[in-house]
Short mmCIF file of C-alpha atoms in Angstrom, two decimals:
data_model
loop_
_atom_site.label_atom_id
_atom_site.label_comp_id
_atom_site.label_asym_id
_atom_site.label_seq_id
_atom_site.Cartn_x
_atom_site.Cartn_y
_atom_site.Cartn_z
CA UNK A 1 -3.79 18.99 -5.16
CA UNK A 2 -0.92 18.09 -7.90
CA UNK A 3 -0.04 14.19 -7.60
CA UNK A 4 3.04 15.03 -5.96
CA UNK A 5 1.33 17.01 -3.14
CA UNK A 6 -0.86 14.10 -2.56
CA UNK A 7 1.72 11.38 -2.12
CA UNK A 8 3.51 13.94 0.26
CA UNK A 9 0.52 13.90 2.51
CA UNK A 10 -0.19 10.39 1.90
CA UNK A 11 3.59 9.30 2.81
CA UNK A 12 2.68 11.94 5.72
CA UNK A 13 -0.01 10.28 6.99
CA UNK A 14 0.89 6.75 6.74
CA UNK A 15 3.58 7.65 9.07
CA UNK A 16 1.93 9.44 11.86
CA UNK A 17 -1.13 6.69 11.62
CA UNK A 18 2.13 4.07 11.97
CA UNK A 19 3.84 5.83 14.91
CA UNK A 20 2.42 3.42 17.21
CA UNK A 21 4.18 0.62 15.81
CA UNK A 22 7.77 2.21 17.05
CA UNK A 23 6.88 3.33 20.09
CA UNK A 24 6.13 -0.54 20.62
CA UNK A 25 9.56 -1.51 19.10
CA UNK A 26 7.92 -2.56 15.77
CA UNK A 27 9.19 -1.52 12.11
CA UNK A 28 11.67 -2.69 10.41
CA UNK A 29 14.16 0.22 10.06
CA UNK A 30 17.53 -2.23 9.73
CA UNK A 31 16.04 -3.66 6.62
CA UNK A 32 14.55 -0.26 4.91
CA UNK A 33 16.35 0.65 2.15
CA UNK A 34 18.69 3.92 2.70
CA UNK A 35 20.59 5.21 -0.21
CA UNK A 36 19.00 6.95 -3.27
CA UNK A 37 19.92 3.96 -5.25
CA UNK A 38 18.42 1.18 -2.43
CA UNK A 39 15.28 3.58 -2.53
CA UNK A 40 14.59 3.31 -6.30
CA UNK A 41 15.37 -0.24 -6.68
CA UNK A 42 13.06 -1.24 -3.45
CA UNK A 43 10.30 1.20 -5.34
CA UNK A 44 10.41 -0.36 -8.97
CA UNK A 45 10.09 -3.81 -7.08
CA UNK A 46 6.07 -3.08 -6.35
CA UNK A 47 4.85 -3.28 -10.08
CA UNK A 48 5.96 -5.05 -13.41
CA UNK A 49 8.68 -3.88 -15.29
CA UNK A 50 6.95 -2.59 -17.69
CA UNK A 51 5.21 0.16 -15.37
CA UNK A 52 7.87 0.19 -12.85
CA UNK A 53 10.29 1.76 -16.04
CA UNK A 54 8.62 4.79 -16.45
CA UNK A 55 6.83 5.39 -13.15
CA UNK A 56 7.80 8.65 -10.77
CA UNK A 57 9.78 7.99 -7.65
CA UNK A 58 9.47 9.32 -5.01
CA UNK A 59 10.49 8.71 -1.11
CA UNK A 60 10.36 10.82 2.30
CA UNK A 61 13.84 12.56 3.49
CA UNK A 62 14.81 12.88 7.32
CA UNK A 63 12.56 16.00 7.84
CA UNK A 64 9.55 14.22 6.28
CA UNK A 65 10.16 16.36 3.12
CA UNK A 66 8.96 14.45 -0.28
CA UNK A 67 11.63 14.55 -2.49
CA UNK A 68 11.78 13.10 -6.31
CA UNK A 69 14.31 10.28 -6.82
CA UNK A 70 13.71 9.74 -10.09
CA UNK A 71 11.05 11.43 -12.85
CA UNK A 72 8.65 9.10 -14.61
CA UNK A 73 6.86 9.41 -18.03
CA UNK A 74 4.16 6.95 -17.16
CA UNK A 75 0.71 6.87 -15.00
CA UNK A 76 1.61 5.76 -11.70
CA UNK A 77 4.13 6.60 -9.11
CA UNK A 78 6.11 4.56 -6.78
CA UNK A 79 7.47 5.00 -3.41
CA UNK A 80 9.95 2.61 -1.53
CA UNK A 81 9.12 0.43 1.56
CA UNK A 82 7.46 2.18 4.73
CA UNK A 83 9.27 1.99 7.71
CA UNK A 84 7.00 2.16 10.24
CA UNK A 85 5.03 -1.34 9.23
CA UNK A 86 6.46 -4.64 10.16
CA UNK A 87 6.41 -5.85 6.33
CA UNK A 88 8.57 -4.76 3.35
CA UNK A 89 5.78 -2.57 1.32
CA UNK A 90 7.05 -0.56 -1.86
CA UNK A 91 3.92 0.63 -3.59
CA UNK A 92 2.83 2.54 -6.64
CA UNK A 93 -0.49 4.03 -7.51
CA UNK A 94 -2.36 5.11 -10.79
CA UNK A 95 -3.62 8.61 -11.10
CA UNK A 96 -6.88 7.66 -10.11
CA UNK A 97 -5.26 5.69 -7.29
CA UNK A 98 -3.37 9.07 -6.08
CA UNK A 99 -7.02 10.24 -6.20
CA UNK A 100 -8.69 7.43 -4.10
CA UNK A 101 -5.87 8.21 -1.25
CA UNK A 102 -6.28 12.30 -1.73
CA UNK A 103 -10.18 11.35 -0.37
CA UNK A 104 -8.48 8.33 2.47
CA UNK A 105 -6.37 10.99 3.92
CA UNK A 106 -8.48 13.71 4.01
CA UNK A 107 -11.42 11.50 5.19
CA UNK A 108 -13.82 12.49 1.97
CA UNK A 109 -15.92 10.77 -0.48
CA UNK A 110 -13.27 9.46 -2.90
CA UNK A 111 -14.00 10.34 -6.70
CA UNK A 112 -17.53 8.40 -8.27
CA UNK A 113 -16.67 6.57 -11.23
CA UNK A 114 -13.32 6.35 -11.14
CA UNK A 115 -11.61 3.18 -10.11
CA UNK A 116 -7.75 3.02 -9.39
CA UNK A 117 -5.16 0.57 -9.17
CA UNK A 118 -1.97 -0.30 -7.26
CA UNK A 119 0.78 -2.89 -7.18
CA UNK A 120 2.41 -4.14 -4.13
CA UNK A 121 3.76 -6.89 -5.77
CA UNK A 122 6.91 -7.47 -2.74
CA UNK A 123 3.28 -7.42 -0.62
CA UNK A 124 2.74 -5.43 2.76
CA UNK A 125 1.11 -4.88 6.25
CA UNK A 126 -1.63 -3.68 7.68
CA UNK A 127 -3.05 -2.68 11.13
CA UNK A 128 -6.62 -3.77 9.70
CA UNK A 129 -8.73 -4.89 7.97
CA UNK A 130 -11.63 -3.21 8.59
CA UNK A 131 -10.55 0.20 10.23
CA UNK A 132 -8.49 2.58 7.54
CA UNK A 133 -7.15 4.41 10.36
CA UNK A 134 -5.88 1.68 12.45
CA UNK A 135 -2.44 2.81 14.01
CA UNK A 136 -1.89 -0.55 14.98
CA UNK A 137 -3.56 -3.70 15.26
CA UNK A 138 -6.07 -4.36 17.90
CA UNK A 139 -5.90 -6.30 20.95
CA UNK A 140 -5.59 -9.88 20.18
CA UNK A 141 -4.86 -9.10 16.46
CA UNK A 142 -1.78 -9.37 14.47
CA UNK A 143 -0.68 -7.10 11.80
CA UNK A 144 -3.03 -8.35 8.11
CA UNK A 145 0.16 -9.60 6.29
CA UNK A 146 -0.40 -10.00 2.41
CA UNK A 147 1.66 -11.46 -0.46
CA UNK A 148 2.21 -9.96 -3.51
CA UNK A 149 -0.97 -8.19 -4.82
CA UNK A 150 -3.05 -5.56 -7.25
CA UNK A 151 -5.60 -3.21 -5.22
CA UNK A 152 -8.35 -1.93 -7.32
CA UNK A 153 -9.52 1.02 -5.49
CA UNK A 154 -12.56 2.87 -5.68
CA UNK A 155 -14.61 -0.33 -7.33
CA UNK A 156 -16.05 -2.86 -5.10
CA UNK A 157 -19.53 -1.39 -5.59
CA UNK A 158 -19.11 -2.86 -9.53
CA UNK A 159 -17.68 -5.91 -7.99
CA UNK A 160 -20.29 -7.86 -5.55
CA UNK A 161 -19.14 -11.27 -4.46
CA UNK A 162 -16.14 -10.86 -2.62
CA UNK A 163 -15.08 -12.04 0.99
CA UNK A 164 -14.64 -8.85 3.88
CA UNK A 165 -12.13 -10.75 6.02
CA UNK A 166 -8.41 -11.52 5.33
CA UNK A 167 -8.66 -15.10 6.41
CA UNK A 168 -7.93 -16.37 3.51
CA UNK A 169 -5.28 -14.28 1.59
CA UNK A 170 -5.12 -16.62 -1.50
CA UNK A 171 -8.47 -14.97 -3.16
CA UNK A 172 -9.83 -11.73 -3.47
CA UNK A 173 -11.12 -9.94 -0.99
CA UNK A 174 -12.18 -6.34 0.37
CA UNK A 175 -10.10 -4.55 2.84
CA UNK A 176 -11.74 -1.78 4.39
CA UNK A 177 -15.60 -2.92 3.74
CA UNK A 178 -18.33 -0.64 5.15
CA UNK A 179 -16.31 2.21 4.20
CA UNK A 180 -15.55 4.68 1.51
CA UNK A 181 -12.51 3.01 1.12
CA UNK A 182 -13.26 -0.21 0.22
CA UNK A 183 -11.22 -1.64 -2.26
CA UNK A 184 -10.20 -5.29 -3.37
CA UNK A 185 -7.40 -6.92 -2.59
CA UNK A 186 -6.35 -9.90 -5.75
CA UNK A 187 -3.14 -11.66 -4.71
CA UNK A 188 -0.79 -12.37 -7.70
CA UNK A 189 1.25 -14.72 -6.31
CA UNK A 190 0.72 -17.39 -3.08
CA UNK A 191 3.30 -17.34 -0.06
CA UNK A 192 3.98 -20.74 0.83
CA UNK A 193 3.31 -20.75 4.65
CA UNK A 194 -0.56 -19.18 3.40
CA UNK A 195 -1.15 -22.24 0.46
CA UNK A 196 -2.81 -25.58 1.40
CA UNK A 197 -1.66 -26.79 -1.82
CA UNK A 198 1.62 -26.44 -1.63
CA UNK A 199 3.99 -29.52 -2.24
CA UNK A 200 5.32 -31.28 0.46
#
């Protein structure tokens, strides 16, 4: 499957998995962005400049066609903010991390030996943390909201150590432990509601 197929069925799925949250009147459609322009600029926002520059673009028409908003030069592409989670979560992914969702989506073994990584630098919501297929979060749970963070994907076997829960969001951790899709979440940057040691 090309790169672009993949994020087609990954921007796919991600959707239909979210469905839940607007039949419950979640989402955040009044904030996603909606020109071509809005699109590209909400994109670059999930990774430096410097990979951001030259990434692909790519985001989801009306008919839940993929359609290229801008060409890239460089590794990863980038897709704008999904609409269906209650967060704003632009996100681009390495080759190996178009690989490591390829194997999510389709529920297979993702690719031995080769480790991915993502930015979601404006951060981003999830249903879980422990189910990848979570439509929504569970009774009694709230959405996992993260700040702005790097996912290395496809490597917590070489990295032992790290906590399995979201509580807190200020260190490392693994989202998705016990699965194959285990992968480490390292924040970048603290939000101040989440840090203790923030001035008063």
């Amino acid at each position: 499957m090309t790169p672009f197929r993949t994020i087609l069925c990954l921007s796919t799925v991600l959707a239909a998995a979210s469905a839940g949250v607007l039949a419950q009147g979640g989402g955040h459609g009044a904030m996603t962005p909606k020109t071509d322009a809005e699109m590209i600029t909400n994109a670059l926002s999930a990774a430096p400049r410097a990979v951001a520059e030259t990434a692909t673009i790519i985001a989801m028409n009306e008919k839940g066609e993929m359609r290229t908003l801008r060409p890239g030069t460089g590794l990863f592409t980038c897709m704008p903010d999904n609409p269906m989670t209650p967060g704003n979560d632009p996100m681009c992914l390495d080759k190996n991390g178009m690989a490591w969702a390829k194997a999510w989506m389709e529920h297979a073994e993702p690719p031995k030996g080769q480790i991915g990584l993502g930015y979601m630098l404006a951060g981003g919501s999830d249903a879980s943390n422990d189910d990848p297929y979570a439509a929504a979060p569970a009774a009694g749970h709230t959405w996992v909201d993260t700040g702005p963070h790097v996912m290395i994907l496809n490597g917590v076997d070489s990295m032992q150590g790290h906590p399995r829960s979201a509580e807190n969001p200020r260190v490392p951790y693994v989202m998705w432990g016990g699965t194959p899709y285990a992968h480490i979440m390292m924040p970048v940057g603290d939000l101040a509601p989440q840090t203790a040691e923030t001035a008063k």
